[in-house]
mmCIF file of C-alpha atoms and ligand atoms in Angstrom:
data_model
loop_
_atom_site.group_PDB
_atom_site.id
_atom_site.type_symbol
_atom_site.label_atom_id
_atom_site.label_comp_id
_atom_site.label_asym_id
_atom_site.label_seq_id
_atom_site.Cartn_x
_atom_site.Cartn_y
_atom_site.Cartn_z
ATOM 1 C CA MET A 10 -6.034 -17.500 27.113
ATOM 2 C CA PRO A 11 -6.346 -19.260 30.522
ATOM 3 C CA GLU A 12 -4.635 -17.394 33.403
ATOM 4 C CA PRO A 13 -1.994 -19.691 34.984
ATOM 5 C CA THR A 14 -2.498 -20.534 38.676
ATOM 6 C CA GLU A 15 0.215 -19.419 41.128
ATOM 7 C CA PRO A 16 2.039 -22.790 41.465
ATOM 8 C CA GLY A 17 1.609 -23.489 37.792
ATOM 9 C CA ARG A 18 3.031 -20.076 37.025
ATOM 10 C CA ALA A 19 6.141 -20.512 39.198
ATOM 11 C CA GLU A 20 6.812 -23.873 37.506
ATOM 12 C CA THR A 21 6.413 -22.385 34.119
ATOM 13 C CA ILE A 22 8.695 -19.466 34.958
ATOM 14 C CA GLU A 23 11.379 -22.002 35.965
ATOM 15 C CA ALA A 24 10.881 -23.923 32.721
ATOM 16 C CA VAL A 25 11.199 -20.636 30.773
ATOM 17 C CA ARG A 26 14.375 -19.762 32.676
ATOM 18 C CA CYS A 27 15.891 -23.243 32.031
ATOM 19 C CA TYR A 28 15.062 -22.987 28.306
ATOM 20 C CA TRP A 29 16.640 -19.579 27.871
ATOM 21 C CA ASN A 30 19.613 -20.429 30.008
ATOM 22 C CA GLU A 31 20.500 -23.072 27.426
ATOM 23 C CA ARG A 32 19.785 -21.049 24.274
ATOM 24 C CA ILE A 33 20.942 -17.845 22.765
ATOM 25 C CA HIS A 34 18.455 -16.116 20.456
ATOM 26 C CA ASP A 35 19.731 -16.083 16.788
ATOM 27 C CA LEU A 36 22.831 -18.127 17.700
ATOM 28 C CA GLU A 37 22.537 -20.158 14.400
ATOM 29 C CA ILE A 38 23.602 -17.166 12.267
ATOM 30 C CA VAL A 39 26.669 -16.216 14.297
ATOM 31 C CA ARG A 40 30.151 -16.929 12.812
ATOM 32 C CA HIS A 41 32.343 -15.777 15.674
ATOM 33 C CA PRO A 42 32.918 -17.481 19.041
ATOM 34 C CA VAL A 43 30.324 -16.751 21.712
ATOM 35 C CA GLY A 44 31.055 -13.592 23.724
ATOM 36 C CA THR A 45 33.653 -12.069 21.300
ATOM 37 C CA PRO A 46 33.183 -8.620 19.782
ATOM 38 C CA GLY A 47 32.534 -10.364 16.395
ATOM 39 C CA PHE A 48 29.769 -12.412 18.014
ATOM 40 C CA PHE A 49 27.844 -9.372 19.130
ATOM 41 C CA GLU A 50 28.478 -7.635 15.799
ATOM 42 C CA ASP A 51 27.037 -10.655 13.988
ATOM 43 C CA LEU A 52 23.925 -10.590 16.199
ATOM 44 C CA ASP A 53 23.467 -6.880 15.705
ATOM 45 C CA ALA A 54 23.956 -6.969 11.967
ATOM 46 C CA TYR A 55 21.509 -9.949 11.497
ATOM 47 C CA ARG A 56 18.877 -8.411 13.789
ATOM 48 C CA PHE A 57 18.838 -5.028 12.121
ATOM 49 C CA GLU A 58 18.914 -6.448 8.615
ATOM 50 C CA LYS A 59 15.950 -8.722 9.387
ATOM 51 C CA LEU A 60 14.178 -6.154 11.560
ATOM 52 C CA HIS A 61 14.948 -3.063 9.434
ATOM 53 C CA TYR A 62 11.644 -1.572 10.669
ATOM 54 C CA LEU A 63 12.939 -1.364 14.268
ATOM 55 C CA PRO A 64 15.138 1.777 14.047
ATOM 56 C CA ARG A 65 12.347 3.436 12.043
ATOM 57 C CA LEU A 66 9.796 2.887 14.812
ATOM 58 C CA VAL A 67 12.068 3.051 17.810
ATOM 59 C CA ASP A 68 14.346 6.027 18.162
ATOM 60 C CA PHE A 69 17.271 4.350 19.978
ATOM 61 C CA SER A 70 18.989 7.783 20.342
ATOM 62 C CA GLY A 71 15.815 9.541 21.408
ATOM 63 C CA PHE A 72 16.011 8.796 25.143
ATOM 64 C CA ARG A 73 19.162 10.662 26.194
ATOM 65 C CA GLY A 74 19.062 11.170 29.966
ATOM 66 C CA LYS A 75 15.875 9.151 30.353
ATOM 67 C CA THR A 76 15.609 6.105 32.558
ATOM 68 C CA LEU A 77 14.978 3.025 30.454
ATOM 69 C CA LEU A 78 14.285 -0.576 31.512
ATOM 70 C CA GLU A 79 14.527 -3.417 29.043
ATOM 71 C CA VAL A 80 12.710 -6.580 30.169
ATOM 72 C CA GLY A 81 13.963 -9.821 28.609
ATOM 73 C CA CYS A 82 17.044 -8.060 27.310
ATOM 74 C CA GLY A 83 18.725 -11.191 25.962
ATOM 75 C CA ALA A 84 22.279 -10.519 24.858
ATOM 76 C CA GLY A 85 21.675 -6.730 25.134
ATOM 77 C CA ILE A 86 21.690 -5.970 21.383
ATOM 78 C CA ASP A 87 18.942 -3.377 21.617
ATOM 79 C CA LEU A 88 20.008 -2.215 25.089
ATOM 80 C CA ALA A 89 23.473 -1.368 23.726
ATOM 81 C CA ARG A 90 21.805 0.878 21.131
ATOM 82 C CA PHE A 91 19.717 2.677 23.774
ATOM 83 C CA ALA A 92 22.857 3.016 25.963
ATOM 84 C CA ALA A 93 24.900 4.304 23.065
ATOM 85 C CA GLY A 94 22.110 6.865 22.470
ATOM 86 C CA GLY A 95 22.493 8.181 25.992
ATOM 87 C CA ALA A 96 19.604 6.528 27.847
ATOM 88 C CA LEU A 97 20.192 5.488 31.485
ATOM 89 C CA CYS A 98 19.811 1.802 31.021
ATOM 90 C CA THR A 99 18.699 -1.066 33.202
ATOM 91 C CA GLY A 100 18.268 -4.564 31.698
ATOM 92 C CA VAL A 101 16.712 -7.682 33.285
ATOM 93 C CA ASP A 102 16.332 -11.187 32.012
ATOM 94 C CA LEU A 103 15.235 -14.463 33.627
ATOM 95 C CA SER A 104 18.271 -16.172 32.107
ATOM 96 C CA ARG A 105 21.728 -15.861 33.673
ATOM 97 C CA THR A 106 23.244 -16.757 30.267
ATOM 98 C CA ALA A 107 21.493 -13.752 28.687
ATOM 99 C CA VAL A 108 22.484 -11.355 31.470
ATOM 100 C CA ASP A 109 26.141 -12.465 31.348
ATOM 101 C CA LEU A 110 26.217 -11.976 27.580
ATOM 102 C CA ALA A 111 24.531 -8.561 27.849
ATOM 103 C CA ARG A 112 27.172 -7.523 30.428
ATOM 104 C CA GLN A 113 29.986 -8.640 28.069
ATOM 105 C CA ASN A 114 28.294 -6.935 25.106
ATOM 106 C CA LEU A 115 27.907 -3.528 26.771
ATOM 107 C CA GLY A 116 31.260 -3.785 28.572
ATOM 108 C CA GLN A 117 33.155 -4.428 25.322
ATOM 109 C CA ARG A 118 31.563 -1.382 23.786
ATOM 110 C CA GLY A 119 32.406 0.850 26.796
ATOM 111 C CA LEU A 120 28.717 1.286 27.673
ATOM 112 C CA SER A 121 27.116 0.997 31.061
ATOM 113 C CA ALA A 122 23.840 -0.497 32.281
ATOM 114 C CA ASP A 123 22.471 -1.973 35.480
ATOM 115 C CA LEU A 124 22.039 -5.652 34.408
ATOM 116 C CA ARG A 125 20.292 -8.182 36.636
ATOM 117 C CA VAL A 126 18.787 -11.642 36.545
ATOM 118 C CA MET A 127 15.158 -10.874 37.361
ATOM 119 C CA ASN A 128 11.624 -12.053 36.596
ATOM 120 C CA ALA A 129 9.793 -9.321 34.736
ATOM 121 C CA GLU A 130 6.497 -10.597 36.159
ATOM 122 C CA ALA A 131 7.754 -9.519 39.579
ATOM 123 C CA LEU A 132 10.066 -6.497 39.116
ATOM 124 C CA GLU A 133 12.187 -5.483 42.061
ATOM 125 C CA PHE A 134 11.811 -1.753 41.372
ATOM 126 C CA PRO A 135 9.514 0.774 43.097
ATOM 127 C CA ASP A 136 6.432 2.155 41.346
ATOM 128 C CA GLY A 137 7.117 4.965 38.899
ATOM 129 C CA THR A 138 10.855 4.372 38.455
ATOM 130 C CA PHE A 139 11.315 4.515 34.613
ATOM 131 C CA ASP A 140 10.522 6.838 31.776
ATOM 132 C CA VAL A 141 10.492 3.957 29.302
ATOM 133 C CA VAL A 142 10.070 0.215 29.519
ATOM 134 C CA TYR A 143 11.038 -1.864 26.456
ATOM 135 C CA GLY A 144 10.366 -5.548 25.814
ATOM 136 C CA HIS A 145 10.844 -6.867 22.305
ATOM 137 C CA GLY A 146 9.838 -10.501 21.805
ATOM 138 C CA VAL A 147 9.385 -11.286 25.484
ATOM 139 C CA ILE A 148 5.620 -11.076 26.384
ATOM 140 C CA GLN A 149 4.927 -14.103 24.174
ATOM 141 C CA TYR A 150 7.508 -16.272 25.942
ATOM 142 C CA THR A 151 6.553 -15.573 29.582
ATOM 143 C CA ALA A 152 4.278 -17.574 31.862
ATOM 144 C CA ASP A 153 1.696 -14.813 32.482
ATOM 145 C CA ALA A 154 1.675 -12.040 29.903
ATOM 146 C CA ARG A 155 -0.805 -9.885 31.907
ATOM 147 C CA ALA A 156 1.427 -9.968 35.000
ATOM 148 C CA LEU A 157 4.452 -8.808 32.964
ATOM 149 C CA ILE A 158 2.520 -5.987 31.343
ATOM 150 C CA GLU A 159 1.068 -4.880 34.653
ATOM 151 C CA GLU A 160 4.576 -4.766 36.115
ATOM 152 C CA ALA A 161 5.844 -2.752 33.166
ATOM 153 C CA ARG A 162 2.953 -0.309 33.799
ATOM 154 C CA ARG A 163 3.630 -0.169 37.546
ATOM 155 C CA VAL A 164 7.316 0.731 37.221
ATOM 156 C CA LEU A 165 6.668 3.421 34.610
ATOM 157 C CA LYS A 166 6.357 7.026 35.628
ATOM 158 C CA PRO A 167 3.010 8.681 34.824
ATOM 159 C CA GLY A 168 3.065 9.432 31.101
ATOM 160 C CA GLY A 169 5.846 6.877 30.637
ATOM 161 C CA LEU A 170 6.054 4.730 27.488
ATOM 162 C CA PHE A 171 5.963 0.936 27.225
ATOM 163 C CA ILE A 172 7.304 -0.332 23.888
ATOM 164 C CA SER A 173 6.745 -4.049 23.221
ATOM 165 C CA MET A 174 6.417 -6.567 20.469
ATOM 166 C CA VAL A 175 4.428 -9.794 20.270
ATOM 167 C CA TYR A 176 3.777 -12.235 17.358
ATOM 168 C CA ASN A 177 0.642 -11.797 15.282
ATOM 169 C CA ARG A 178 -1.594 -14.847 15.265
ATOM 170 C CA ASN A 179 -2.872 -13.675 11.875
ATOM 171 C CA GLY A 180 0.584 -12.723 10.638
ATOM 172 C CA TRP A 181 1.992 -14.120 7.356
ATOM 173 C CA LEU A 182 4.508 -16.333 9.162
ATOM 174 C CA ALA A 183 1.877 -17.803 11.519
ATOM 175 C CA LEU A 184 -0.387 -18.561 8.556
ATOM 176 C CA MET A 185 2.438 -19.994 6.551
ATOM 177 C CA SER A 186 3.691 -22.141 9.415
ATOM 178 C CA LYS A 187 0.186 -23.563 9.879
ATOM 179 C CA ARG A 188 -0.366 -24.183 6.171
ATOM 180 C CA PHE A 189 3.112 -25.471 5.135
ATOM 181 C CA HIS A 190 4.355 -26.771 8.565
ATOM 182 C CA VAL A 191 7.212 -24.274 8.534
ATOM 183 C CA PRO A 192 8.690 -24.381 12.047
ATOM 184 C CA LEU A 193 8.725 -21.117 13.921
ATOM 185 C CA GLU A 194 11.781 -19.991 15.893
ATOM 186 C CA HIS A 195 11.703 -21.319 19.459
ATOM 187 C CA GLU A 196 8.589 -23.344 18.792
ATOM 188 C CA ASP A 197 9.866 -25.771 21.436
ATOM 189 C CA ALA A 198 9.965 -23.086 24.154
ATOM 190 C CA PRO A 199 7.773 -23.850 27.226
ATOM 191 C CA VAL A 200 5.636 -20.786 26.273
ATOM 192 C CA LEU A 201 5.108 -19.321 22.857
ATOM 193 C CA ASN A 202 1.937 -17.318 22.376
ATOM 194 C CA LYS A 203 0.580 -15.417 19.454
ATOM 195 C CA TYR A 204 -2.035 -12.628 19.664
ATOM 196 C CA THR A 205 -4.495 -10.964 17.338
ATOM 197 C CA ILE A 206 -4.403 -7.169 17.236
ATOM 198 C CA ARG A 207 -7.561 -7.107 19.307
ATOM 199 C CA GLU A 208 -6.123 -9.458 21.971
ATOM 200 C CA TYR A 209 -2.909 -7.417 22.183
ATOM 201 C CA ARG A 210 -4.889 -4.189 22.526
ATOM 202 C CA ASP A 211 -6.889 -5.885 25.348
ATOM 203 C CA LEU A 212 -3.629 -6.927 27.110
ATOM 204 C CA LEU A 213 -2.517 -3.282 26.973
ATOM 205 C CA SER A 214 -5.858 -1.868 28.078
ATOM 206 C CA GLY A 215 -4.469 -0.717 31.427
ATOM 207 C CA PHE A 216 -2.613 2.081 29.615
ATOM 208 C CA SER A 217 -4.116 5.451 28.786
ATOM 209 C CA LYS A 218 -3.162 5.504 25.080
ATOM 210 C CA VAL A 219 -2.176 2.538 22.913
ATOM 211 C CA ASP A 220 -0.967 2.357 19.341
ATOM 212 C CA ILE A 221 -0.356 -1.020 17.634
ATOM 213 C CA VAL A 222 1.719 -1.203 14.439
ATOM 214 C CA PRO A 223 1.980 -4.473 12.512
ATOM 215 C CA GLU A 224 5.466 -4.838 10.986
ATOM 216 C CA ARG A 225 8.074 -7.408 9.913
ATOM 217 C CA PHE A 226 7.105 -8.352 6.387
ATOM 218 C CA PRO A 227 8.835 -11.199 4.529
ATOM 219 C CA VAL A 228 12.490 -10.795 3.596
ATOM 220 C CA ARG A 229 14.762 -13.359 1.885
ATOM 221 C CA SER A 230 15.898 -15.938 4.398
ATOM 222 C CA LYS A 231 19.602 -16.101 5.245
ATOM 223 C CA LEU A 232 19.160 -19.392 7.086
ATOM 224 C CA HIS A 233 17.195 -21.237 4.422
ATOM 225 C CA GLN A 234 18.661 -20.903 0.944
ATOM 226 C CA LYS A 235 18.742 -24.444 -0.409
ATOM 227 C CA GLY A 236 15.886 -26.607 -1.794
ATOM 228 C CA LEU A 237 12.579 -25.965 -3.519
ATOM 229 C CA LYS A 238 10.763 -24.613 -0.423
ATOM 230 C CA ALA A 239 13.544 -22.057 0.143
ATOM 231 C CA PHE A 240 13.535 -21.103 -3.544
ATOM 232 C CA LEU A 241 9.772 -20.626 -3.594
ATOM 233 C CA PHE A 242 9.847 -18.592 -0.370
ATOM 234 C CA ASN A 243 12.865 -16.373 -1.252
ATOM 235 C CA THR A 244 11.825 -15.561 -4.786
ATOM 236 C CA VAL A 245 8.104 -16.147 -5.380
ATOM 237 C CA PHE A 246 6.552 -15.453 -1.932
ATOM 238 C CA VAL A 247 8.799 -12.579 -0.751
ATOM 239 C CA GLY A 248 8.542 -10.858 -4.180
ATOM 240 C CA ALA A 249 4.745 -11.255 -4.467
ATOM 241 C CA PHE A 250 4.070 -10.178 -0.889
ATOM 242 C CA ASN A 251 6.197 -7.094 -1.154
ATOM 243 C CA ALA A 252 4.667 -6.142 -4.513
ATOM 244 C CA VAL A 253 1.272 -5.690 -2.889
ATOM 245 C CA PRO A 254 0.707 -2.097 -1.587
ATOM 246 C CA ARG A 255 1.586 -2.139 2.107
ATOM 247 C CA PRO A 256 -1.685 -0.725 3.440
ATOM 248 C CA LEU A 257 -3.491 -3.804 1.968
ATOM 249 C CA VAL A 258 -1.283 -6.355 3.738
ATOM 250 C CA ARG A 259 -0.147 -4.390 6.809
ATOM 251 C CA ARG A 260 -2.455 -6.330 9.154
ATOM 252 C CA TYR A 261 -0.517 -9.569 8.204
ATOM 253 C CA GLY A 262 2.790 -8.269 9.588
ATOM 254 C CA TRP A 263 4.376 -10.931 11.788
ATOM 255 C CA HIS A 264 5.369 -8.518 14.549
ATOM 256 C CA LEU A 265 2.859 -6.394 16.391
ATOM 257 C CA MET A 266 4.658 -3.383 17.834
ATOM 258 C CA GLY A 267 2.841 -1.847 20.818
ATOM 259 C CA PHE A 268 3.388 1.752 22.008
ATOM 260 C CA ALA A 269 1.495 2.297 25.213
ATOM 261 C CA PHE A 270 1.499 5.377 27.426
ATOM 262 C CA LYS A 271 0.757 5.128 31.173
HETATM 263 C C1 SAM B 15 13.304 -14.381 22.102
HETATM 264 S S1 SAM B 15 14.272 -13.869 23.412
HETATM 265 C C2 SAM B 15 14.364 -12.125 23.039
HETATM 266 C C3 SAM B 15 15.591 -11.453 23.601
HETATM 267 C C4 SAM B 15 15.714 -10.004 23.222
HETATM 268 N N1 SAM B 15 14.623 -9.177 23.703
HETATM 269 C C5 SAM B 15 15.749 -9.894 21.679
HETATM 270 O O1 SAM B 15 14.821 -9.384 21.053
HETATM 271 O O2 SAM B 15 16.793 -10.348 21.145
HETATM 272 C C6 SAM B 15 13.213 -13.933 24.808
HETATM 273 C C7 SAM B 15 13.895 -13.448 26.147
HETATM 274 O O3 SAM B 15 12.920 -13.158 27.094
HETATM 275 C C8 SAM B 15 13.373 -13.658 28.332
HETATM 276 N N2 SAM B 15 12.185 -13.801 29.269
HETATM 277 C C9 SAM B 15 11.108 -14.558 29.035
HETATM 278 N N3 SAM B 15 10.279 -14.424 30.124
HETATM 279 C C10 SAM B 15 10.869 -13.556 30.941
HETATM 280 C C11 SAM B 15 10.483 -13.021 32.240
HETATM 281 N N4 SAM B 15 9.373 -13.371 32.853
HETATM 282 N N5 SAM B 15 11.316 -12.131 32.845
HETATM 283 C C12 SAM B 15 12.461 -11.763 32.264
HETATM 284 N N6 SAM B 15 12.904 -12.266 31.065
HETATM 285 C C13 SAM B 15 12.060 -13.141 30.417
HETATM 286 C C14 SAM B 15 14.086 -14.938 27.974
HETATM 287 O O4 SAM B 15 14.948 -15.329 29.036
HETATM 288 C C15 SAM B 15 14.805 -14.535 26.700
HETATM 289 O O5 SAM B 15 16.081 -14.000 26.940
#
């Protein structure tokens, strides 16, 4: 992947900011008005139904008293879970829309976090500030993935943990989208990268210990339920894929979860 030049990178960051200022991730499934308690409940329910692997791999209640930074926190759905679990939370996002929503979300739940509009490629925190840095679905949307990852490493304490997720270039959804022209979410974003397991490991090579776990296998789509394509996907494909023993298809998981220790 070519490294962006400084001016190119600044322009791309602004394009990424504009894009996410105008969009809310998963908005299409929400039934309640934006910013209401029902809105955040819809987002949480949809996310954890679709990503049922997430609480299995990430112990949201396991960081009580630890300092945790979420980069690209969006509407704060995961951050609220960390905060409810007792972590001392900070959340940053390039998008003002996202940070305002995260503030409403945590505020309505009586949870507290330091929430700021900030570029995760240039974090305004001293070295060694946090026990944990978390960034789910962010690295692939930023201008310079290496810069973001290096910043995550810099602000971690020695031995600190960076948890992240990127899309798998060899994942079932990437292959399906290529073969059947199924559009991916946010395909129109200024940046949307996918990585092989090897490329992701290389991005995380500055850490002392790295574990990569492919996850996010096909589940029936809530968004697409009408028409032949939806029928074939929801019944034939989802059923057949999930009938194969997981170890044989694990490497085709759409999400690559990275657990990297500084
Ligand atoms: C797909 S959304 C994911 C939001 C949230 N992490 C989630 O999983 O619901 C990507 C988010 O990353 C943010 N983002 C992208 N590049 C960023 C950067 N360099 N610094 C901070 N936030 C960034 C976007 O503004 C957007 O809110």
